[in-house]
Coordinates of N, CA and C in Angstrom, one line a residue:
M1 N 159.8 81.9 49.0 CA 160.7 82.9 49.2 C 161.6 82.6 50.4
L2 N 161.1 82.0 51.4 CA 161.9 81.6 52.6 C 162.9 80.5 52.2
Q3 N 162.5 79.6 51.3 CA 163.4 78.6 50.9 C 164.6 79.2 50.1
L4 N 164.3 80.2 49.2 CA 165.4 80.8 48.5 C 166.3 81.5 49.5
L5 N 165.8 82.2 50.5 CA 166.6 82.8 51.5 C 167.5 81.9 52.2
I6 N 167.0 80.7 52.6 CA 167.8 79.7 53.3 C 168.9 79.2 52.4
I7 N 168.6 78.9 51.1 CA 169.6 78.4 50.2 C 170.7 79.4 50.0
L8 N 170.3 80.7 49.9 CA 171.4 81.8 49.7 C 172.3 81.9 50.9
I9 N 171.7 81.8 52.1 CA 172.5 81.9 53.3 C 173.5 80.7 53.4
V10 N 173.0 79.5 53.1 CA 173.8 78.3 53.1 C 175.0 78.4 52.1
V11 N 174.6 78.9 50.9 CA 175.7 79.1 49.8 C 176.7 80.1 50.3
A12 N 176.2 81.2 50.9 CA 177.2 82.2 51.4 C 178.1 81.6 52.5
L13 N 177.5 80.9 53.4 CA 178.4 80.3 54.5 C 179.4 79.3 54.0
V14 N 178.9 78.4 53.1 CA 179.8 77.3 52.6 C 180.9 77.9 51.7
S15 N 180.5 78.8 50.8 CA 181.5 79.4 50.0 C 182.5 80.3 50.7
G16 N 182.0 80.9 51.8 CA 182.9 81.7 52.6 C 183.9 80.8 53.4
A17 N 183.4 79.7 53.9 CA 184.3 78.8 54.6 C 185.3 78.1 53.6
M18 N 185.0 78.0 52.4 CA 185.9 77.4 51.4 C 186.9 78.5 50.8
G19 N 186.7 79.7 51.1 CA 187.6 80.8 50.6 C 187.1 81.5 49.4
F20 N 185.9 81.2 48.9 CA 185.4 81.9 47.7 C 184.7 83.2 48.2
T21 N 185.4 84.2 48.4 CA 184.9 85.4 49.0 C 183.9 86.2 48.1
G22 N 184.2 86.1 46.8 CA 183.4 86.8 45.8 C 182.0 86.2 45.8
I23 N 182.0 84.9 45.7 CA 180.7 84.2 45.6 C 179.9 84.4 46.9
S24 N 180.7 84.3 48.0 CA 180.1 84.5 49.4 C 179.4 85.9 49.5
A25 N 180.2 86.9 49.1 CA 179.6 88.3 49.2 C 178.4 88.5 48.3
G26 N 178.4 87.9 47.1 CA 177.3 88.0 46.2 C 176.0 87.3 46.8
A27 N 176.2 86.1 47.3 CA 175.1 85.4 47.9 C 174.6 86.1 49.1
A28 N 175.4 86.6 49.9 CA 175.0 87.4 51.1 C 174.2 88.6 50.7
T29 N 174.6 89.3 49.7 CA 173.9 90.5 49.2 C 172.5 90.1 48.7
L30 N 172.5 89.0 47.9 CA 171.2 88.6 47.4 C 170.3 88.1 48.5
A31 N 170.8 87.5 49.6 CA 170.0 87.1 50.7 C 169.5 88.3 51.4
K32 N 170.2 89.3 51.5 CA 169.7 90.6 52.2 C 168.6 91.2 51.4
I33 N 168.7 91.2 50.1 CA 167.7 91.7 49.2 C 166.4 90.9 49.3
V34 N 166.5 89.6 49.3 CA 165.3 88.7 49.4 C 164.7 88.9 50.7
F35 N 165.5 89.0 51.8 CA 165.0 89.1 53.1 C 164.2 90.4 53.2
A36 N 164.7 91.5 52.7 CA 164.0 92.8 52.7 C 162.7 92.7 52.0
I37 N 162.7 92.1 50.8 CA 161.4 92.0 50.0 C 160.4 91.1 50.8
M38 N 160.9 90.1 51.4 CA 160.0 89.2 52.2 C 159.4 90.0 53.4
L39 N 160.2 90.8 54.1 CA 159.6 91.6 55.2 C 158.6 92.6 54.7
I40 N 158.8 93.2 53.5 CA 157.9 94.2 53.0 C 156.6 93.5 52.6
V41 N 156.6 92.3 52.0 CA 155.4 91.6 51.6 C 154.6 91.1 52.8
I42 N 155.3 90.6 53.8 CA 154.6 90.2 55.1 C 154.0 91.4 55.7
A43 N 154.7 92.5 55.8 CA 154.1 93.7 56.4 C 152.8 94.2 55.7
L44 N 152.9 94.1 54.3 CA 151.8 94.6 53.5 C 150.6 93.6 53.7
L45 N 150.9 92.3 53.7 CA 149.8 91.4 53.9 C 149.1 91.6 55.3
L46 N 149.9 91.8 56.3 CA 149.4 92.0 57.7 C 148.5 93.3 57.7
V47 N 149.0 94.4 57.1 CA 148.2 95.6 57.1 C 146.9 95.4 56.4
L48 N 147.0 94.8 55.2 CA 145.7 94.5 54.5 C 144.8 93.6 55.2
A49 N 145.3 92.6 55.9 CA 144.5 91.7 56.7 C 143.8 92.4 57.8
F50 N 144.5 93.3 58.5 CA 143.9 94.1 59.6 C 142.8 95.0 59.0
M51 N 143.0 95.5 57.8 CA 142.0 96.4 57.2 C 140.8 95.6 56.6
G52 N 141.0 94.3 56.5 CA 139.9 93.4 56.0 C 139.9 93.4 54.5
L53 N 141.0 93.7 53.9 CA 141.0 93.8 52.4 C 141.7 92.6 51.7
A54 N 142.3 91.8 52.5 CA 143.0 90.6 51.9 C 142.7 89.4 52.7
V55 N 142.7 88.3 51.9 CA 142.4 87.0 52.5 C 143.7 86.3 52.6
L56 N 144.1 85.9 53.8 CA 145.4 85.2 54.0 C 145.1 83.7 53.8
F57 N 145.9 83.1 52.9 CA 145.7 81.7 52.7 C 146.8 80.8 53.1

């Protein structure tokens, strides 16, 4: 998931620098969504780990 986030950020930056604002805005929006999902999953895993219900691998 982190790799996808980094790819989307790079695509947004490069396309924005080249003037493709539509592609840049789309990639930035997708990067925000992936980042939010990643934060939620990490928080959920941490809570479950502290409760002793999940095994972190």
